[in-house]
XYZ file of C-alpha atoms in Angstrom:
591
model
C 18.042 -73.966 49.460
C 19.209 -70.352 49.448
C 22.424 -71.440 47.687
C 20.448 -73.156 44.969
C 18.216 -70.100 44.449
C 21.254 -67.828 44.239
C 22.915 -70.126 41.761
C 19.846 -70.249 39.568
C 19.551 -66.398 39.684
C 23.182 -65.862 38.625
C 22.826 -68.466 35.879
C 19.709 -66.736 34.530
C 21.470 -63.351 34.705
C 24.533 -64.648 32.804
C 22.328 -66.209 30.093
C 20.381 -63.000 29.655
C 23.621 -60.946 29.434
C 25.117 -63.423 26.981
C 22.059 -63.155 24.814
C 22.754 -59.419 24.314
C 26.092 -60.245 22.747
C 26.270 -60.925 19.020
C 28.751 -61.475 16.211
C 29.009 -58.669 13.724
C 30.120 -59.294 10.150
C 32.999 -57.238 8.823
C 30.553 -55.223 6.705
C 28.374 -54.457 9.688
C 31.459 -53.395 11.667
C 32.600 -50.999 8.929
C 29.152 -49.551 8.508
C 28.905 -48.838 12.275
C 32.387 -47.318 12.212
C 31.266 -44.834 9.460
C 28.032 -44.001 11.332
C 30.014 -43.241 14.519
C 32.518 -41.073 12.653
C 29.875 -39.080 10.788
C 27.949 -38.448 14.075
C 31.008 -36.538 15.314
C 29.939 -33.666 13.068
C 27.107 -32.741 15.347
C 24.811 -35.607 16.386
C 26.820 -36.837 19.388
C 23.977 -38.721 21.128
C 23.284 -40.680 17.955
C 26.988 -41.561 17.760
C 27.044 -42.871 21.361
C 24.015 -44.980 20.529
C 25.939 -46.545 17.581
C 28.907 -47.077 19.879
C 26.690 -48.847 22.400
C 25.292 -51.040 19.623
C 28.837 -52.034 18.626
C 29.634 -52.885 22.274
C 27.294 -55.854 21.939
C 30.026 -57.476 19.721
C 31.935 -60.518 20.894
C 35.044 -59.260 19.010
C 37.644 -57.391 21.085
C 38.686 -55.247 18.095
C 35.108 -54.033 17.725
C 34.820 -53.321 21.419
C 38.106 -51.394 21.515
C 36.973 -49.187 18.630
C 33.472 -48.685 20.147
C 34.908 -47.469 23.481
C 37.695 -45.431 21.886
C 35.431 -43.537 19.487
C 32.766 -43.212 22.208
C 35.303 -41.623 24.527
C 35.767 -38.771 22.055
C 31.971 -38.389 21.661
C 31.637 -38.057 25.436
C 34.348 -35.381 25.401
C 32.389 -33.534 22.709
C 29.485 -33.576 25.199
C 31.925 -32.183 27.878
C 31.577 -35.390 29.958
C 35.249 -35.750 30.887
C 34.733 -38.547 33.455
C 32.875 -40.798 31.019
C 35.359 -40.001 28.302
C 38.357 -41.164 30.367
C 36.412 -44.239 31.588
C 35.632 -45.372 28.083
C 39.142 -44.762 26.811
C 40.558 -46.968 29.532
C 38.139 -49.724 28.466
C 39.221 -49.292 24.854
C 42.880 -49.866 25.797
C 41.902 -52.912 27.887
C 40.158 -54.604 24.973
C 42.968 -53.556 22.618
C 45.574 -55.306 24.841
C 43.678 -58.599 24.450
C 44.209 -58.700 20.692
C 46.954 -60.801 19.062
C 49.650 -58.921 17.082
C 48.453 -58.100 13.535
C 48.209 -55.288 11.016
C 44.628 -54.672 12.181
C 45.865 -54.239 15.729
C 48.447 -51.627 14.626
C 45.772 -49.730 12.684
C 43.375 -49.910 15.633
C 46.054 -48.453 17.924
C 46.563 -45.591 15.500
C 42.788 -44.852 15.596
C 42.906 -44.798 19.417
C 45.868 -42.393 19.365
C 43.845 -40.165 17.033
C 40.794 -40.140 19.306
C 42.969 -39.449 22.371
C 44.690 -36.623 20.506
C 41.331 -35.106 19.648
C 40.235 -35.419 23.284
C 43.397 -33.618 24.531
C 42.923 -30.990 21.785
C 39.365 -30.302 22.971
C 40.717 -29.938 26.490
C 43.355 -27.479 25.154
C 46.195 -29.787 26.201
C 47.927 -29.205 22.841
C 51.222 -30.766 23.830
C 49.543 -34.060 24.812
C 47.440 -33.866 21.691
C 50.496 -33.547 19.444
C 52.237 -36.452 21.205
C 49.312 -38.730 20.456
C 49.229 -37.658 16.794
C 52.968 -38.168 16.411
C 52.737 -41.697 17.840
C 49.702 -42.509 15.680
C 51.264 -41.276 12.440
C 54.236 -43.617 13.006
C 51.940 -46.584 13.220
C 49.838 -45.549 10.169
C 53.031 -45.035 8.167
C 54.195 -48.554 9.168
C 50.943 -50.073 7.725
C 50.711 -47.557 4.834
C 47.253 -46.385 5.955
C 47.271 -43.218 3.828
C 43.712 -42.159 4.768
C 44.578 -42.158 8.427
C 47.880 -40.320 7.728
C 45.886 -37.523 6.043
C 43.685 -37.328 9.189
C 46.707 -37.132 11.488
C 48.301 -34.391 9.376
C 45.046 -32.382 9.405
C 44.849 -32.722 13.157
C 48.461 -31.686 13.629
C 47.653 -28.633 11.510
C 44.923 -27.762 14.020
C 47.455 -27.916 16.858
C 49.799 -25.631 14.875
C 46.936 -23.194 14.326
C 46.163 -23.091 18.041
C 49.757 -22.229 18.985
C 50.236 -19.683 16.158
C 52.263 -21.739 13.617
C 49.950 -20.589 10.800
C 52.228 -20.991 7.745
C 53.046 -24.594 8.765
C 49.361 -25.336 9.288
C 48.391 -23.847 5.908
C 51.069 -25.889 4.123
C 49.920 -29.148 5.707
C 46.232 -28.552 5.028
C 46.816 -27.537 1.388
C 48.879 -30.724 0.863
C 46.010 -32.753 2.288
C 43.469 -30.985 0.077
C 45.554 -31.740 -3.008
C 45.918 -35.335 -1.947
C 42.151 -35.735 -1.541
C 41.466 -34.202 -4.965
C 43.961 -36.533 -6.634
C 42.877 -39.654 -4.714
C 39.122 -39.284 -4.532
C 38.723 -42.969 -5.584
C 40.203 -44.043 -2.217
C 37.166 -42.645 -0.422
C 33.474 -43.355 -0.606
C 31.274 -40.354 -1.340
C 30.429 -39.502 2.302
C 34.032 -39.859 3.424
C 35.227 -37.564 0.670
C 32.596 -34.920 1.379
C 33.348 -35.040 5.117
C 37.118 -34.800 4.623
C 36.831 -31.891 2.249
C 34.410 -30.117 4.636
C 36.887 -30.504 7.499
C 39.937 -29.372 5.496
C 38.230 -26.313 4.044
C 36.865 -25.306 7.455
C 40.318 -25.668 9.002
C 41.961 -23.738 6.142
C 39.466 -20.859 6.739
C 40.291 -20.896 10.461
C 44.034 -20.789 9.841
C 43.884 -17.919 7.329
C 41.606 -15.976 9.708
C 43.973 -16.563 12.628
C 46.938 -15.587 10.463
C 45.228 -12.304 9.568
C 44.576 -11.484 13.229
C 48.316 -11.781 13.723
C 49.170 -9.817 10.552
C 46.420 -7.243 10.042
C 48.174 -5.527 7.183
C 47.815 -8.646 4.977
C 44.158 -8.165 4.074
C 44.499 -10.740 1.302
C 44.396 -13.351 4.096
C 40.745 -12.391 4.747
C 39.887 -13.124 1.116
C 41.462 -16.554 1.415
C 39.588 -17.238 4.640
C 36.281 -16.215 3.088
C 36.909 -18.404 0.003
C 37.594 -21.517 2.104
C 34.698 -20.938 4.521
C 32.278 -20.760 1.571
C 33.865 -23.913 0.106
C 33.388 -25.606 3.490
C 29.695 -24.689 3.654
C 29.281 -26.193 0.149
C 30.776 -29.490 1.265
C 29.065 -29.482 4.694
C 25.386 -29.749 3.785
C 25.185 -33.211 5.480
C 27.473 -32.243 8.423
C 25.631 -29.708 10.529
C 28.472 -28.991 13.049
C 30.945 -28.209 10.262
C 28.313 -26.116 8.503
C 27.570 -24.053 11.572
C 31.277 -23.611 12.384
C 32.059 -22.438 8.817
C 28.991 -20.132 8.715
C 29.841 -18.567 12.088
C 33.424 -18.008 10.949
C 32.213 -16.518 7.690
C 30.315 -13.943 9.769
C 33.621 -13.079 11.466
C 35.165 -12.394 8.078
C 32.294 -10.074 7.171
C 32.794 -8.198 10.456
C 36.567 -7.835 9.863
C 35.782 -6.477 6.389
C 33.232 -4.074 8.006
C 30.428 -5.693 6.041
C 28.099 -5.213 9.041
C 24.869 -6.140 7.281
C 26.023 -9.606 6.236
C 27.802 -10.125 9.566
C 24.635 -9.349 11.572
C 22.507 -11.555 9.356
C 24.935 -14.459 9.769
C 25.223 -14.143 13.556
C 21.417 -13.988 14.052
C 21.093 -17.117 11.855
C 23.561 -18.994 14.127
C 21.947 -17.711 17.346
C 18.447 -18.835 16.103
C 19.767 -22.270 15.138
C 21.528 -22.655 18.477
C 18.473 -21.648 20.483
C 16.194 -24.023 18.606
C 18.666 -26.930 19.130
C 19.673 -26.073 22.732
C 23.298 -25.684 21.642
C 24.769 -23.424 24.377
C 28.261 -23.267 22.797
C 27.096 -21.801 19.491
C 24.541 -19.602 21.289
C 27.254 -18.140 23.545
C 29.671 -17.463 20.653
C 26.930 -15.992 18.415
C 25.880 -13.599 21.174
C 29.460 -12.511 21.821
C 29.996 -11.900 18.105
C 26.784 -9.872 17.966
C 27.990 -7.865 20.985
C 31.295 -7.249 19.196
C 29.430 -6.219 16.039
C 27.178 -3.717 17.868
C 30.145 -2.375 19.782
C 31.955 -1.724 16.475
C 28.919 0.271 15.385
C 28.777 2.150 18.698
C 25.370 0.650 19.537
C 26.368 0.087 23.114
C 23.016 -0.756 24.692
C 22.357 -3.467 22.029
C 25.906 -4.766 22.579
C 25.377 -5.066 26.349
C 22.189 -7.106 25.867
C 24.145 -9.706 23.862
C 27.230 -9.679 26.083
C 25.195 -10.167 29.226
C 23.747 -13.377 27.658
C 27.392 -14.630 27.340
C 27.984 -13.978 31.065
C 24.703 -15.686 31.952
C 25.733 -18.835 30.074
C 29.101 -18.793 31.815
C 27.392 -18.557 35.256
C 25.428 -21.657 34.241
C 28.323 -23.744 32.896
C 31.373 -22.209 34.549
C 33.370 -22.622 31.340
C 36.122 -20.028 30.737
C 36.774 -19.533 27.036
C 37.582 -16.775 24.608
C 34.034 -15.544 24.369
C 33.713 -15.141 28.166
C 36.749 -13.029 28.954
C 36.502 -11.049 25.709
C 32.873 -10.339 26.562
C 33.980 -8.818 29.827
C 36.690 -6.891 28.011
C 34.048 -5.227 25.797
C 31.724 -4.601 28.701
C 34.504 -2.868 30.659
C 35.146 -0.590 27.628
C 31.456 0.187 27.185
C 30.922 1.047 30.832
C 34.030 3.234 30.689
C 32.523 5.065 27.713
C 29.191 5.357 29.540
C 31.075 6.741 32.580
C 29.986 4.007 34.989
C 33.314 3.358 36.837
C 32.131 0.631 39.253
C 30.869 -1.603 36.457
C 33.901 -0.795 34.310
C 36.184 -1.818 37.172
C 34.157 -4.996 37.852
C 34.309 -6.285 34.287
C 37.968 -5.286 33.771
C 38.913 -7.317 36.851
C 36.983 -10.333 35.569
C 38.697 -9.975 32.182
C 42.233 -9.698 33.637
C 41.732 -12.694 36.021
C 40.339 -14.849 33.225
C 42.909 -13.701 30.670
C 45.878 -14.446 32.937
C 44.681 -18.028 33.485
C 43.665 -18.658 29.859
C 46.763 -17.088 28.303
C 49.094 -18.514 30.924
C 47.905 -22.079 30.193
C 48.076 -21.481 26.418
C 51.587 -20.022 26.691
C 52.864 -23.153 28.382
C 51.243 -25.302 25.686
C 52.793 -23.216 22.882
C 56.310 -23.655 24.336
C 55.761 -27.423 24.776
C 54.313 -27.937 21.301
C 57.110 -26.024 19.558
C 59.649 -27.958 21.612
C 58.175 -31.249 20.401
C 57.952 -30.080 16.839
C 61.479 -28.701 16.715
C 63.503 -31.050 18.897
C 61.992 -34.511 18.395
C 65.382 -35.918 17.429
C 67.682 -34.531 20.144
C 70.838 -36.526 20.598
C 72.174 -37.714 23.964
C 74.928 -35.127 23.641
C 72.395 -32.279 23.349
C 70.479 -33.607 26.341
C 73.620 -33.685 28.465
C 74.446 -30.098 27.534
C 70.910 -29.089 28.469
C 71.389 -30.758 31.877
C 74.712 -28.962 32.331
C 73.178 -25.573 31.757
C 70.208 -26.380 33.971
C 72.478 -26.838 36.977
C 74.531 -23.778 36.105
C 71.372 -21.672 36.126
C 70.355 -23.139 39.509
C 73.827 -22.392 40.900
C 73.709 -18.801 39.625
C 70.279 -18.313 41.188
C 71.606 -19.708 44.488
C 74.517 -17.216 44.446
C 72.213 -14.302 43.709
C 69.986 -15.236 46.675
C 73.072 -15.479 48.930
C 74.321 -12.022 47.926
C 70.907 -10.462 48.302
C 70.571 -11.809 51.833
C 74.161 -10.671 52.623
C 73.565 -7.042 51.739
C 69.923 -6.620 52.884
C 70.945 -4.985 56.210
C 73.335 -2.447 54.720
C 71.919 1.052 54.713
C 74.180 2.127 51.918
C 72.644 -0.557 49.685
C 69.220 1.051 50.165
C 70.548 4.426 49.079
C 72.395 2.962 46.128
C 69.397 0.907 45.112
C 67.201 4.058 44.973
C 69.797 5.807 42.833
C 70.179 2.846 40.538
C 66.462 2.521 40.169
C 66.128 6.157 39.233
C 69.033 5.845 36.791
C 67.523 2.673 35.219
C 64.145 4.425 34.949
C 65.701 7.343 33.070
C 67.554 4.999 30.764
C 64.441 2.934 30.205
C 62.448 6.031 29.304
C 65.205 7.064 26.912
C 65.109 3.617 25.310
C 61.346 3.890 24.804
C 61.803 7.224 23.059
C 64.699 5.780 21.034
C 62.508 2.911 19.891
C 59.784 5.341 18.740
C 62.345 7.438 16.877
C 63.968 4.415 15.269
C 60.620 3.117 14.111
C 59.823 6.411 12.366
C 63.336 6.574 10.914
C 63.065 2.986 9.531
C 59.726 3.849 7.858
C 61.266 6.897 6.164
C 64.385 5.003 5.176
C 62.386 2.134 3.811
C 60.267 4.522 1.718
C 63.423 6.177 0.269
C 64.973 2.847 -0.572
C 61.835 1.642 -2.368
C 61.989 4.745 -4.608
C 65.537 4.032 -5.721
C 65.261 0.225 -6.119
C 66.330 -1.097 -9.553
C 65.066 -4.538 -10.384
C 68.212 -6.455 -11.222
C 70.052 -9.324 -9.494
C 72.363 -8.310 -6.662
C 74.419 -11.437 -6.743
C 77.852 -11.199 -8.301
C 79.898 -14.358 -8.375
C 82.749 -13.760 -5.920
C 84.596 -16.583 -4.180
C 83.576 -17.046 -0.518
C 86.248 -15.522 1.869
C 87.180 -16.372 5.422
C 85.542 -14.189 8.078
C 88.895 -12.802 9.177
C 89.445 -11.293 5.671
C 86.016 -9.716 5.280
C 86.885 -6.485 7.022
C 90.044 -6.041 4.955
C 88.188 -6.745 1.715
C 85.366 -4.351 2.627
C 87.833 -1.429 2.556
C 88.523 -2.041 -1.143
C 84.988 -2.999 -2.170
C 82.538 -0.812 -3.982
C 78.897 -1.473 -4.904
C 76.545 0.854 -6.714
C 73.842 2.461 -4.580
C 70.934 0.587 -6.189
C 72.427 -2.743 -5.228
C 73.155 -1.554 -1.754
C 69.587 -0.415 -1.358
C 68.328 -3.769 -2.621
C 70.401 -5.578 0.002
C 69.215 -3.282 2.736
C 65.589 -3.682 1.609
C 65.882 -7.461 1.857
C 67.540 -7.172 5.246
C 64.666 -5.017 6.457
C 62.236 -7.619 5.090
C 64.006 -10.265 7.129
C 63.741 -7.987 10.143
C 59.994 -7.628 9.655
C 59.619 -11.418 9.577
C 61.696 -11.656 12.763
C 64.160 -13.972 11.043
C 66.905 -12.726 13.376
C 65.242 -14.631 16.264
C 66.594 -17.888 14.774
C 69.745 -19.254 16.232
C 71.139 -19.821 12.671
C 70.823 -16.135 11.679
C 74.478 -15.982 10.630
C 76.316 -14.087 7.868
C 76.364 -17.063 5.546
C 72.691 -17.982 6.241
C 71.497 -14.433 5.560
C 73.597 -14.074 2.439
C 72.102 -17.287 1.025
C 68.617 -16.132 2.091
C 68.767 -12.832 0.197
C 70.757 -14.302 -2.746
C 74.038 -12.382 -2.363
C 77.404 -13.371 -0.965
C 79.011 -12.824 2.452
C 81.469 -10.242 1.136
C 78.785 -7.884 -0.173
C 76.512 -8.472 2.812
C 79.294 -7.714 5.298
C 80.283 -4.605 3.359
C 76.737 -3.244 3.236
C 76.069 -3.861 6.945
C 79.382 -2.140 7.838
C 78.642 0.818 5.579
C 74.926 1.322 6.291
C 74.743 0.314 9.949
C 78.255 1.132 11.086
C 78.888 -2.234 12.720
C 79.886 -5.826 12.012
C 77.219 -8.381 11.078
C 77.551 -10.028 14.521
C 76.961 -6.738 16.295
C 74.050 -5.986 13.971
C 72.443 -9.377 14.678
C 72.886 -9.095 18.427
C 71.412 -5.597 18.480
C 68.318 -6.778 16.645
C 67.803 -9.581 19.202
C 68.314 -7.289 22.203
C 66.076 -4.588 20.756
C 63.321 -7.207 20.263
C 63.604 -8.286 23.902
C 63.482 -4.674 25.121
C 60.423 -3.960 22.979
C 58.692 -7.170 24.256
C 59.483 -6.236 27.897
C 58.103 -2.746 27.400
C 54.871 -3.800 25.654
C 54.123 -7.322 26.980
C 53.770 -7.841 30.725
C 53.737 -11.630 30.355
C 57.170 -11.545 28.666
C 58.743 -9.957 31.791
C 57.880 -13.082 33.789
C 60.104 -15.335 31.644
C 63.408 -16.548 33.023
C 66.645 -15.161 31.534
C 67.369 -18.569 30.007
C 63.924 -18.735 28.383
C 64.244 -15.206 26.964
C 67.754 -15.991 25.630
C 66.501 -19.107 23.858
C 63.477 -17.252 22.401
C 65.729 -14.833 20.491
C 68.323 -17.406 19.371
C 71.133 -16.951 21.899
C 73.013 -20.159 22.746
C 73.074 -19.550 26.449
C 71.820 -17.133 29.122
C 75.328 -15.795 29.976
C 76.128 -14.345 26.514
C 72.603 -12.981 26.280
C 72.770 -11.237 29.689
C 76.149 -9.724 28.772
C 74.780 -8.291 25.507
C 71.640 -7.074 27.247
C 73.595 -5.265 29.975
C 75.893 -3.718 27.326
C 72.824 -2.259 25.557
C 70.826 -1.141 28.674
C 73.288 -0.900 31.558
C 71.182 -3.320 33.677
C 70.372 -7.044 33.706
C 67.171 -8.406 32.085
C 65.655 -9.030 35.549
C 66.423 -5.526 36.726
C 65.026 -4.042 33.531
C 61.801 -6.012 33.936
C 61.458 -5.062 37.653
C 61.944 -1.354 36.893
C 59.216 -1.441 34.250
């Protein structure tokens, strides 16, 4: 009897569950897709409700999309567990589908959502990998709308890791494509896409200015695109708030304090009314920063303490949290309250190390994937070879250190060497200051004597071995020499010499002259060959970074060598020792 009752219960349950399932028409599916996508601009709960509605479908394609898009919505709500759970279900339903164009497009959508999830988690390398895989699939099916989305999302990754010019180029191309192909989109899609692109362009220009504060024109560009974004974001509240908040930052950077304060209070009020802790935290930090800039320290502390309070509640370390403690430490220092200044400076340093350390690893990984996606087997084998050489060198160093630890003479010599290195390092610092002033004066003098005329004279390219001989018989008027030097200095300012291909022929082509003239001018003006000039720039850059950037000192010799364009660590270390008298590791330790 119990078996019969159990059977009837399970049968009733299965029937009731089955009744919740339904068949969606293609039109209904597309409408739900659009509703879910638009909800990602702010109304996340509504989007999850639409995803749950689509999960009633009997179609595996519908189910895969519902779970995949829903996984990103859960990430936007900071529910990481639910996000991963739903994404796994999306892949499970996707794997049940037969091969088709629709299946390829669906996989591209899933790559996009996973890329967005990883981006939100600040795993930029994983995010880029998903976008790269997705764009291959969308290219295969000629899904141009999805390709535009991928390119925009890749631009966001480039912005996060500091590749601003690349991000701007990609976003501007996408904006032009949208304007020329508006007919491919319905009205809401077009508005949403424009809103996203203009917001992102504003972000990139703002970030680019923070890196290059002399280029104030970048602020004007950022302001223009934020205002355009607000215009296109009337129906997308999250984009509108993001663009408005960022516009306030532009006002602050331009010292337009009245408009900045008005904008930040507007965001804070909106966030408080809608229980949006993220916007409320950022708005309060920005108000604290604004009041600090105006030396209104007590008002600044009120806002900054709200940021700390929200962190205590959510335990989320982000820019606003550790920068808030940075400002509080400075304020308490000004107010002569050493205990509080020490407390907040420690919080800042601990948070900054973790935040920046994680970001630094992501930057290296993203740039590796962007720049070396097509490495050949030969290049990989060379990389393996050097990897073991570095390990062997490290093992030898450890052996020699252990061998001489017990020798008293080593201790005495070590103290002398340390003092000697310290003196040389101090001399280098003074030399760098003097060189900087000298370069500014030299640059000003050159600009006074520049004559606008082409510096290229058609001379047949010569072999490197003959350049020195030819230089002895060569003569160029001073204006042309100055023009070449000016362009060389411009390349120096852009750090072009950090590229591995910063060769005589590359630079000659870059500044539109020939190798003969370039070699002659470098010899005459700098008193050295082009190779020596290039190496000195690279080594000086490393020395400057080690002196001013404590994180840079932690890099391995191989990593530093690669960062300034040397082919291997051995040649780099040799050039470094020639310039400083010590190895890179010794120099870093002495600092």
